[in-house]
């Protein structure tokens, strides 16, 4: 038995290192530059620490040791300055979010209480409006802050945030009842209106409408706030909101009815460009229906509960089978299937949809809602965007090392430059969301104390930052929880996420300012200034970084050189 294991190890190592040489010439099987001396070091390290075994029953490779990171995990020379910048920029970002909320923003005039402006920019471009989508996502950041600081619920700062959230709910009650270009309140179609003036009156100019993601996102946000209040035994304080049941009946239920009636209708995407079915819209609608089912149970709304369950089942089936979001021949999510032949289908919206629709602290999301962050197609979307944009944007060419993070944009075929139509640029939202995805993945693995299971169609993702040969023949690789291989891989994962934040660090302007985009050639800010969603995306990424690190520390993760 020992002899056969030794023969296997010898064979495995020979096969692995034979990939480094063709006729004596070093090649690059891992996707990053390795000088010959590094190959020698890898060989020596592997000989001394490699400890793997294989189960032929299910064609699975189990690795407990021998993983080598692309990064120097023991190098702390730059970490102090980077951590200091992260802390400063995170605080700046949250402050800038609050600056863009009516009623608490420091420089906002004639903006309704609770209205979230997309940007202070009023010309070239004019983003001085409130979008339903942006506002819901922004308010989620305030709720997450409150949940993270639940020990401080009685402080003036926490009360200020609750005032902002409850003002947002009241303001959205007003917006729901306005007749707009999308339709009337009586018909319910007005809920598909994407944006409003900052004084909470209708925007009556030509626009890409309806956009059907807004009501579902609003449901997710408001329901999360109600759960926060319940868990912390806090009463609603706004005089126009009598109770949680009132909010459910008069606001949330209206949005849920819209989702029930419109999930099978086309609408414009989150980028406001294409009228069709979109993954982001459908998957966030599904999450809203799941949340709605929980609320209907809580408030004993049995008749409506039946409608929600029917819609949930139908929409889930649509997403999985009928929509075309996943093609067996394509390794990633197709954001807008109707554009097949015109676009690749890659879109950061698919990653955003995954992040918005899966609450990692609610394990039922991972079962009920497909395409979580561990799904191969979702990982394929991220790696597909990275592999495209590391070449597409010239500022990425300067990085040299293709195993680091890159500046990411919305989708490969993008031509919106922040002012008009020419060439698309990297976006802060996209780049920060890539980091958030990676940090959430690390958090999830430690939170659930799960073995790391890497399926064959995920090899390309993981081989970006560890010495996992993407061409190995086994159907999957398993790294047992807390094994050295597991720890090194997850530490490498965190380092990989940091490299996306380092990209943002390079392009944030003096004073920590972020716009919508940064130029693909120069790296300087482009488009709407102080974009609220940019700050929210960065804040959310660093929040999940902290949570992942806390989970690792709680599991006493340490790895030496």
Coordinates of C-alpha atoms in Angstrom, one line a residue:
X1 CA 0.0 0.0 0.0
X2 CA 2.8 2.4 0.9
X3 CA 4.7 1.5 -2.3
X4 CA 1.6 2.2 -4.5
X5 CA 1.1 5.5 -2.8
X6 CA 4.7 6.5 -3.3
X7 CA 4.6 5.4 -6.9
X8 CA 1.4 7.6 -7.4
X9 CA 3.1 10.6 -5.7
X10 CA 6.2 10.2 -7.9
X11 CA 4.0 9.9 -11.0
X12 CA 1.9 12.9 -10.1
X13 CA 4.9 15.1 -9.5
X14 CA 6.6 14.0 -12.7
X15 CA 3.5 14.7 -14.7
X16 CA 3.0 18.1 -13.0
X17 CA 6.6 19.3 -13.5
X18 CA 6.8 17.9 -17.0
X19 CA 4.4 20.7 -17.9
X20 CA 7.1 23.2 -17.2
X21 CA 9.4 22.0 -20.0
X22 CA 9.1 21.2 -23.6
X23 CA 12.5 20.1 -25.1
X24 CA 14.2 21.7 -22.2
X25 CA 12.4 25.1 -22.6
X26 CA 10.4 26.5 -19.7
X27 CA 6.7 27.1 -20.5
X28 CA 3.9 28.7 -18.6
X29 CA 1.2 26.2 -17.6
X30 CA -0.1 28.1 -14.6
X31 CA -0.8 31.3 -16.4
X32 CA 1.8 33.5 -14.7
X33 CA 5.5 34.2 -15.3
X34 CA 7.8 31.7 -13.5
X35 CA 11.6 32.0 -13.9
X36 CA 13.5 28.7 -14.0
X37 CA 14.7 29.2 -10.4
X38 CA 11.1 29.4 -9.3
X39 CA 10.4 26.1 -11.0
X40 CA 13.3 24.6 -9.1
X41 CA 12.0 26.0 -5.8
X42 CA 8.5 24.7 -6.5
X43 CA 10.0 21.2 -7.2
X44 CA 11.9 21.2 -4.0
X45 CA 9.0 22.5 -2.0
X46 CA 6.6 20.0 -3.5
X47 CA 9.0 17.1 -2.7
X48 CA 9.1 18.1 0.9
X49 CA 5.5 19.0 1.7
X50 CA 3.3 17.2 -1.0
X51 CA 0.8 15.0 0.7
X52 CA -2.1 14.0 -1.6
X53 CA -4.2 10.9 -2.2
X54 CA -6.8 10.1 -4.9
X55 CA -10.1 8.3 -4.7
X56 CA -10.7 6.4 -7.9
X57 CA -14.3 5.5 -7.0
X58 CA -15.6 9.0 -7.9
X59 CA -12.6 10.3 -9.9
X60 CA -11.8 12.8 -7.2
X61 CA -8.4 14.2 -6.2
X62 CA -8.1 15.0 -2.5
X63 CA -5.3 17.5 -1.7
X64 CA -4.3 18.1 1.9
X65 CA -1.0 19.8 1.4
X66 CA 1.3 20.9 -1.4
X67 CA -0.6 24.0 -2.6
X68 CA 1.6 26.8 -3.7
X69 CA 0.3 30.3 -3.9
X70 CA 1.0 32.9 -6.6
X71 CA 1.4 35.4 -3.8
X72 CA 4.0 35.6 -1.1
X73 CA 1.7 35.0 1.8
X74 CA 4.4 35.8 4.4
X75 CA 5.3 39.2 2.9
X76 CA 3.8 42.0 5.1
X77 CA 6.0 44.8 3.8
X78 CA 3.2 46.8 2.2
X79 CA 0.2 45.5 4.2
X80 CA 0.3 48.2 6.9
X81 CA 0.0 51.1 4.4
X82 CA -2.6 49.2 2.4
X83 CA -4.7 48.4 5.5
X84 CA -4.5 52.1 6.5
X85 CA -5.7 53.2 3.1
X86 CA -8.5 50.7 3.2
X87 CA -9.7 52.0 6.6
X88 CA -9.6 55.6 5.4
X89 CA -11.3 55.0 2.1
X90 CA -14.0 52.8 3.7
X91 CA -14.8 55.6 6.1
X92 CA -14.8 58.2 3.3
X93 CA -17.0 56.0 1.1
X94 CA -19.7 55.6 3.8
X95 CA -19.6 59.3 4.5
X96 CA -20.1 60.1 0.8
X97 CA -23.1 57.7 0.7
X98 CA -24.7 59.7 3.5
X99 CA -23.9 62.9 1.8
X100 CA -26.1 61.8 -1.1
X101 CA -29.2 61.1 0.9
X102 CA -31.9 63.7 1.3
X103 CA -32.6 64.7 4.9
X104 CA -29.1 63.9 6.2
X105 CA -26.9 64.9 3.3
X106 CA -24.7 67.9 4.1
X107 CA -25.0 69.8 0.8
X108 CA -28.4 68.7 -0.6
X109 CA -31.1 71.4 -1.2
X110 CA -34.6 70.7 -2.4
X111 CA -34.1 67.0 -2.2
X112 CA -36.8 65.0 -0.5
X113 CA -36.1 63.3 2.8
X114 CA -35.1 59.7 2.1
X115 CA -34.3 60.3 -1.6
X116 CA -31.0 58.9 -2.7
X117 CA -29.4 60.9 -5.5
X118 CA -27.3 58.9 -7.9
X119 CA -24.7 61.6 -8.1
X120 CA -24.4 65.4 -7.4
X121 CA -23.4 65.8 -11.1
X122 CA -26.0 68.0 -12.8
X123 CA -24.4 68.2 -16.3
X124 CA -22.1 66.2 -18.5
X125 CA -23.7 63.9 -17.4
X126 CA -26.8 64.8 -15.4
X127 CA -27.2 62.1 -12.7
X128 CA -29.0 64.3 -10.2
X129 CA -32.0 62.0 -10.0
X130 CA -33.2 59.2 -7.7
X131 CA -33.2 55.7 -9.2
X132 CA -35.3 53.0 -7.6
X133 CA -32.5 50.4 -8.1
X134 CA -29.6 52.6 -6.9
X135 CA -31.5 53.7 -3.8
X136 CA -32.5 50.2 -2.7
X137 CA -28.9 49.0 -3.1
X138 CA -27.6 52.1 -1.3
X139 CA -30.0 51.7 1.7
X140 CA -28.9 48.1 2.0
X141 CA -25.4 49.4 3.0
X142 CA -27.0 51.5 5.8
X143 CA -28.8 48.4 7.1
X144 CA -25.7 46.3 7.0
X145 CA -23.8 49.0 8.9
X146 CA -26.6 48.9 11.6
X147 CA -26.4 45.1 11.8
X148 CA -22.7 45.2 12.2
X149 CA -23.0 47.7 15.0
X150 CA -26.0 46.4 16.8
X151 CA -24.4 47.0 20.2
X152 CA -24.6 50.8 19.4
X153 CA -28.3 50.9 18.5
X154 CA -29.0 53.8 20.9
X155 CA -26.3 56.1 19.7
X156 CA -27.2 59.3 17.8
X157 CA -25.4 57.9 14.7
X158 CA -27.5 54.7 14.6
X159 CA -30.6 56.8 15.1
X160 CA -29.6 59.0 12.3
X161 CA -29.2 56.0 10.0
X162 CA -32.6 54.6 11.0
X163 CA -34.1 58.0 10.3
X164 CA -32.6 57.9 6.8
X165 CA -33.9 54.4 6.1
X166 CA -37.4 55.1 7.4
X167 CA -37.5 58.3 5.4
X168 CA -36.5 56.3 2.4
X169 CA -39.5 54.0 3.0
X170 CA -41.9 56.9 3.4
X171 CA -40.5 58.6 0.2
X172 CA -40.9 55.4 -1.7
X173 CA -44.5 55.1 -0.6
X174 CA -45.0 58.5 -2.3
X175 CA -43.1 57.4 -5.5
X176 CA -45.2 54.3 -5.7
X177 CA -48.4 56.3 -6.0
X178 CA -47.3 58.6 -8.8
X179 CA -48.6 58.2 -12.3
X180 CA -45.7 58.1 -14.6
X181 CA -44.7 57.3 -18.2
X182 CA -44.5 53.7 -17.2
X183 CA -48.2 53.6 -16.2
X184 CA -50.7 54.5 -13.5
X185 CA -50.9 53.6 -9.8
X186 CA -54.3 52.1 -10.4
X187 CA -52.9 49.6 -13.0
X188 CA -49.7 49.0 -10.9
X189 CA -47.5 49.6 -14.0
X190 CA -46.1 52.8 -12.5
X191 CA -43.9 50.6 -10.2
X192 CA -41.7 49.9 -13.3
X193 CA -40.7 53.5 -13.5
X194 CA -36.9 53.6 -13.1
X195 CA -36.1 57.1 -11.9
X196 CA -37.7 60.3 -10.4
X197 CA -36.7 63.9 -9.9
X198 CA -35.0 64.6 -6.5
X199 CA -38.1 66.4 -5.2
X200 CA -40.0 63.1 -5.7
X201 CA -42.0 64.2 -8.7
X202 CA -42.1 62.2 -12.0
X203 CA -39.4 62.3 -14.6
X204 CA -41.3 62.7 -17.9
X205 CA -38.6 62.7 -20.5
X206 CA -37.8 59.8 -22.9
X207 CA -36.0 56.9 -21.1
X208 CA -35.5 53.2 -21.1
X209 CA -38.7 52.1 -19.3
X210 CA -40.0 50.0 -17.7
X211 CA -37.2 48.7 -15.6
X212 CA -38.6 45.8 -13.6
X213 CA -35.8 45.2 -11.1
X214 CA -36.6 48.2 -8.8
X215 CA -39.7 46.8 -6.9
X216 CA -37.9 43.5 -6.1
X217 CA -34.8 45.2 -4.9
X218 CA -36.9 47.6 -2.8
X219 CA -38.7 44.5 -1.2
X220 CA -35.3 42.9 -0.4
X221 CA -34.1 46.1 1.3
X222 CA -37.2 47.0 3.3
X223 CA -37.7 43.4 4.4
X224 CA -34.1 43.3 5.7
X225 CA -34.7 46.4 7.7
X226 CA -37.9 45.0 9.2
X227 CA -35.9 41.9 10.2
X228 CA -33.2 44.1 11.8
X229 CA -35.8 45.9 13.9
X230 CA -37.4 42.6 15.0
X231 CA -34.1 41.0 15.9
X232 CA -33.0 44.0 17.9
X233 CA -36.4 44.7 19.5
X234 CA -36.4 48.2 18.1
X235 CA -39.6 50.1 17.3
X236 CA -40.2 52.1 14.2
X237 CA -39.9 55.8 15.0
X238 CA -41.1 57.6 11.9
X239 CA -44.5 59.1 12.6
X240 CA -45.8 58.2 9.1
X241 CA -45.0 54.5 9.6
X242 CA -47.4 53.0 12.2
X243 CA -46.0 49.5 12.3
X244 CA -44.1 46.8 10.4
X245 CA -47.4 45.3 9.3
X246 CA -48.4 48.7 7.8
X247 CA -45.1 48.7 5.8
X248 CA -45.8 45.2 4.6
X249 CA -49.4 45.9 3.6
X250 CA -49.0 49.3 2.1
X251 CA -45.6 49.3 0.5
X252 CA -43.9 45.9 0.3
X253 CA -47.0 44.0 -0.8
X254 CA -47.6 46.4 -3.7
X255 CA -44.1 45.7 -5.0
X256 CA -44.5 42.0 -4.6
X257 CA -47.7 42.1 -6.6
X258 CA -45.8 43.9 -9.3
X259 CA -43.2 41.1 -9.3
X260 CA -45.9 38.5 -9.5
X261 CA -47.5 40.2 -12.4
X262 CA -44.4 41.2 -14.4
X263 CA -41.6 38.6 -13.9
X264 CA -42.6 37.1 -17.3
X265 CA -42.6 40.4 -19.2
X266 CA -39.6 42.0 -20.8
X267 CA -38.1 45.3 -19.5
X268 CA -34.9 47.3 -19.7
X269 CA -31.7 46.0 -18.0
X270 CA -29.9 47.6 -15.1
X271 CA -27.8 49.5 -17.6
X272 CA -31.0 51.0 -19.1
X273 CA -30.1 50.0 -22.7
X274 CA -31.8 46.7 -23.8
X275 CA -35.5 45.8 -23.6
X276 CA -35.6 42.0 -22.9
X277 CA -35.2 39.4 -20.2
X278 CA -32.1 39.8 -18.0
X279 CA -30.5 37.6 -15.5
X280 CA -30.0 40.4 -12.9
X281 CA -33.6 41.3 -13.0
X282 CA -34.9 37.8 -12.9
X283 CA -32.7 36.6 -10.1
X284 CA -33.3 39.6 -7.8
X285 CA -37.1 39.2 -8.5
X286 CA -36.8 35.6 -7.3
X287 CA -35.0 36.7 -4.1
X288 CA -37.8 39.2 -3.6
X289 CA -40.5 36.5 -3.9
X290 CA -38.6 34.3 -1.4
X291 CA -38.5 37.2 1.0
X292 CA -42.2 37.9 0.3
X293 CA -43.1 34.3 1.2
X294 CA -41.4 34.7 4.6
X295 CA -43.2 38.0 5.2
X296 CA -46.6 36.5 4.2
X297 CA -46.1 33.7 6.6
X298 CA -45.1 36.2 9.4
X299 CA -48.2 38.3 8.8
X300 CA -50.5 35.3 8.2
X301 CA -51.4 36.5 4.7
X302 CA -52.4 33.1 3.5
X303 CA -54.2 34.0 0.2
X304 CA -51.3 36.1 -1.0
X305 CA -48.9 33.5 0.2
X306 CA -50.3 31.0 -2.3
X307 CA -49.8 33.5 -5.2
X308 CA -46.2 34.2 -4.1
X309 CA -45.4 30.5 -4.0
X310 CA -46.8 29.9 -7.5
X311 CA -44.9 32.8 -8.9
X312 CA -41.7 31.7 -7.1
X313 CA -41.9 28.2 -8.6
X314 CA -42.7 29.5 -12.0
X315 CA -39.9 32.1 -12.0
X316 CA -37.3 29.6 -10.7
X317 CA -38.2 27.2 -13.5
X318 CA -37.9 30.0 -16.0
X319 CA -34.5 31.0 -14.8
X320 CA -33.2 27.4 -14.8
X321 CA -34.7 26.1 -18.0
X322 CA -36.7 28.5 -20.2
X323 CA -34.7 31.8 -20.0
X324 CA -31.5 30.8 -21.8
X325 CA -29.4 32.3 -19.0
X326 CA -27.3 29.1 -19.0
X327 CA -26.3 27.3 -22.1
X328 CA -24.5 23.9 -21.5
X329 CA -22.0 24.9 -24.2
X330 CA -21.0 28.2 -22.6
X331 CA -19.2 28.3 -19.2
X332 CA -20.8 31.5 -17.9
X333 CA -24.1 33.2 -17.3
X334 CA -25.6 34.8 -20.4
X335 CA -27.0 38.1 -19.0
X336 CA -29.3 38.9 -21.9
X337 CA -29.9 35.8 -24.1
X338 CA -31.8 37.7 -26.8
X339 CA -28.5 39.4 -27.7
X340 CA -26.8 36.2 -28.5
X341 CA -24.9 36.7 -31.7
X342 CA -24.5 40.4 -31.0
X343 CA -22.8 40.1 -27.6
X344 CA -20.8 37.5 -25.8
X345 CA -23.3 37.5 -22.9
X346 CA -20.6 38.3 -20.3
X347 CA -21.8 41.1 -18.0
X348 CA -20.9 42.3 -14.5
X349 CA -24.6 42.5 -14.0
X350 CA -24.6 38.7 -13.6
X351 CA -22.2 39.0 -10.7
X352 CA -24.2 41.8 -9.2
X353 CA -27.3 39.7 -9.4
X354 CA -25.6 36.9 -7.6
X355 CA -24.4 39.2 -4.8
X356 CA -27.9 40.8 -4.4
X357 CA -29.9 37.6 -4.4
X358 CA -27.9 35.5 -2.0
X359 CA -27.7 36.3 1.7
X360 CA -24.8 34.3 3.1
X361 CA -26.4 34.4 6.6
X362 CA -29.5 32.7 5.3
X363 CA -28.5 29.2 4.3
X364 CA -31.9 28.6 2.6
X365 CA -30.9 31.1 -0.2
X366 CA -28.2 28.8 -1.3
X367 CA -30.8 26.0 -1.8
X368 CA -33.8 27.9 -3.0
X369 CA -32.1 30.4 -5.3
X370 CA -29.9 29.1 -8.1
X371 CA -26.6 30.5 -9.2
X372 CA -25.0 31.3 -5.9
X373 CA -21.4 32.4 -5.7
X374 CA -20.1 28.8 -5.6
X375 CA -21.9 28.0 -8.9
X376 CA -19.5 27.2 -11.8
X377 CA -21.4 29.5 -14.3
X378 CA -21.2 32.5 -11.9
X379 CA -17.5 31.9 -11.4
X380 CA -17.2 31.5 -15.1
X381 CA -18.8 34.9 -15.6
X382 CA -16.2 36.6 -13.4
X383 CA -13.2 34.8 -14.9
X384 CA -14.6 35.5 -18.4
X385 CA -14.8 39.2 -17.7
X386 CA -11.3 39.2 -16.2
X387 CA -9.8 37.3 -19.2
X388 CA -11.4 39.7 -21.6
X389 CA -10.7 43.0 -19.9
X390 CA -7.1 42.4 -18.8
X391 CA -6.4 42.8 -22.6
X392 CA -9.2 45.1 -23.5
X393 CA -8.2 48.0 -21.3
X394 CA -4.7 49.4 -21.8
X395 CA -4.3 50.4 -18.2
X396 CA -4.4 46.7 -17.3
X397 CA -1.4 46.0 -19.6
X398 CA 0.9 48.0 -17.2
X399 CA 0.3 45.5 -14.4
X400 CA 2.5 42.8 -16.1
X401 CA 1.4 40.0 -13.8
X402 CA -1.8 38.5 -15.1
X403 CA -2.5 36.8 -11.8
X404 CA -3.4 40.0 -10.1
X405 CA -6.8 41.8 -10.2
X406 CA -7.7 44.1 -13.1
X407 CA -9.9 47.1 -13.8
X408 CA -13.2 45.7 -14.9
X409 CA -16.1 47.3 -16.8
X410 CA -19.7 46.4 -17.4
X411 CA -19.5 44.1 -20.4
X412 CA -17.0 43.7 -23.3
X413 CA -19.0 45.4 -26.0
X414 CA -19.7 48.5 -23.9
X415 CA -19.4 51.9 -25.8
X416 CA -20.7 54.3 -23.1
X417 CA -17.7 56.4 -21.9
X418 CA -19.5 58.3 -19.1
X419 CA -20.5 61.2 -21.4
X420 CA -21.5 59.8 -24.7
X421 CA -20.8 56.8 -27.0
X422 CA -17.2 56.0 -28.0
X423 CA -15.4 53.3 -25.9
X424 CA -16.4 51.8 -22.6
X425 CA -14.3 52.2 -19.6
X426 CA -13.6 50.3 -16.3
X427 CA -16.2 51.0 -13.6
X428 CA -15.6 51.3 -9.8
X429 CA -18.8 49.2 -9.3
X430 CA -17.5 46.4 -11.4
X431 CA -14.0 46.3 -10.0
X432 CA -15.2 46.5 -6.4
X433 CA -17.9 43.8 -7.0
X434 CA -15.3 41.4 -8.2
X435 CA -13.5 41.9 -4.9
X436 CA -16.7 41.5 -2.9
X437 CA -17.5 38.2 -4.7
X438 CA -14.1 36.8 -3.8
X439 CA -14.2 37.9 -0.2
X440 CA -17.8 36.5 0.2
X441 CA -16.5 33.2 -1.2
X442 CA -13.8 33.0 1.5
X443 CA -16.2 34.0 4.2
X444 CA -18.7 31.3 3.1
X445 CA -16.1 28.6 3.2
X446 CA -15.1 29.4 6.8
X447 CA -18.6 30.3 8.0
X448 CA -20.0 26.9 7.0
X449 CA -16.7 25.0 7.8
X450 CA -17.0 23.4 4.4
X451 CA -14.4 21.4 2.5
X452 CA -13.4 23.3 -0.6
X453 CA -14.8 21.4 -3.5
X454 CA -13.5 22.5 -6.9
X455 CA -15.3 21.0 -9.9
X456 CA -13.6 20.6 -13.2
X457 CA -15.3 23.7 -14.7
X458 CA -13.9 25.8 -11.8
X459 CA -10.3 24.8 -12.3
X460 CA -9.6 27.9 -14.4
X461 CA -10.8 30.2 -11.6
X462 CA -8.7 28.7 -8.9
X463 CA -5.6 28.1 -11.1
X464 CA -5.4 31.9 -11.3
X465 CA -3.9 32.2 -7.8
X466 CA -2.7 28.6 -6.8
X467 CA -0.7 25.9 -8.6
X468 CA -3.8 24.0 -9.6
X469 CA -3.2 22.6 -13.1
X470 CA -6.4 23.4 -15.1
X471 CA -5.7 20.4 -17.3
X472 CA -5.9 17.7 -14.6
X473 CA -8.1 14.8 -15.5
X474 CA -10.1 14.3 -12.2
X475 CA -13.7 15.6 -12.2
X476 CA -13.2 17.5 -9.0
X477 CA -10.6 18.4 -6.3
X478 CA -11.4 18.4 -2.6
X479 CA -9.3 20.3 0.0
X480 CA -10.5 19.3 3.4
X481 CA -11.6 22.1 5.7
X482 CA -8.7 23.5 7.8
X483 CA -6.1 21.4 5.9
X484 CA -2.9 23.2 4.8
X485 CA -4.1 23.1 1.2
X486 CA -7.4 24.7 2.3
X487 CA -5.8 27.4 4.3
X488 CA -3.2 28.3 1.6
X489 CA -5.9 28.4 -1.0
X490 CA -8.3 30.6 1.0
X491 CA -5.4 32.9 2.0
X492 CA -4.5 33.2 -1.7
X493 CA -8.2 33.9 -2.5
X494 CA -8.1 36.8 0.0
X495 CA -4.9 38.1 -1.6
X496 CA -6.5 37.9 -5.0
X497 CA -9.5 40.0 -3.8
X498 CA -7.1 42.6 -2.4
X499 CA -5.5 43.0 -5.8
X500 CA -8.8 44.3 -7.2
X501 CA -8.9 46.8 -4.3
X502 CA -5.4 47.8 -5.2
X503 CA -6.6 48.7 -8.7
X504 CA -9.2 51.0 -7.1
X505 CA -6.5 52.5 -4.9
X506 CA -4.5 53.5 -8.0
X507 CA -7.5 55.3 -9.6
X508 CA -9.3 57.0 -6.7
X509 CA -8.8 60.7 -6.9
X510 CA -7.3 63.0 -4.2
X511 CA -9.6 63.1 -1.2
X512 CA -10.9 59.6 -1.9
X513 CA -13.3 60.7 -4.7
X514 CA -14.8 58.1 -7.0
X515 CA -16.8 58.7 -10.1
X516 CA -18.7 56.2 -12.2
X517 CA -15.8 55.2 -14.4
X518 CA -12.0 55.7 -14.9
X519 CA -10.5 56.1 -18.3
X520 CA -9.3 52.9 -20.0
X521 CA -6.1 54.7 -21.3
X522 CA -5.1 57.2 -18.5
X523 CA -6.9 55.8 -15.5
X524 CA -8.3 59.2 -14.6
X525 CA -11.9 59.6 -13.4
X526 CA -14.7 59.8 -16.0
X527 CA -18.4 60.2 -15.9
X528 CA -20.7 61.2 -13.0
X529 CA -18.7 62.4 -10.0
X530 CA -19.1 61.0 -6.5
X531 CA -21.4 58.2 -7.8
X532 CA -23.3 56.8 -4.8
X533 CA -23.2 53.3 -6.1
X534 CA -19.4 53.4 -6.5
X535 CA -19.0 54.3 -2.9
X536 CA -21.5 51.6 -1.8
X537 CA -19.8 48.9 -3.9
X538 CA -16.4 49.7 -2.4
X539 CA -17.8 49.8 1.2
X540 CA -19.5 46.5 0.7
X541 CA -16.3 44.9 -0.6
X542 CA -14.3 46.0 2.4
X543 CA -17.0 44.9 4.7
X544 CA -16.9 41.4 3.4
X545 CA -13.2 41.4 3.5
X546 CA -13.3 42.2 7.2
X547 CA -15.9 39.5 7.8
X548 CA -13.8 36.9 5.9
X549 CA -10.8 37.8 8.0
X550 CA -12.8 37.6 11.2
X551 CA -14.0 34.1 10.3
X552 CA -10.5 33.0 9.5
X553 CA -9.2 34.4 12.8
X554 CA -12.0 32.7 14.7
X555 CA -10.8 29.4 13.1
X556 CA -7.2 30.2 14.2
X557 CA -5.9 30.3 10.7
X558 CA -2.2 30.5 10.5
X559 CA 0.3 29.4 7.9
X560 CA 4.0 29.7 8.1
X561 CA 6.5 30.1 5.3

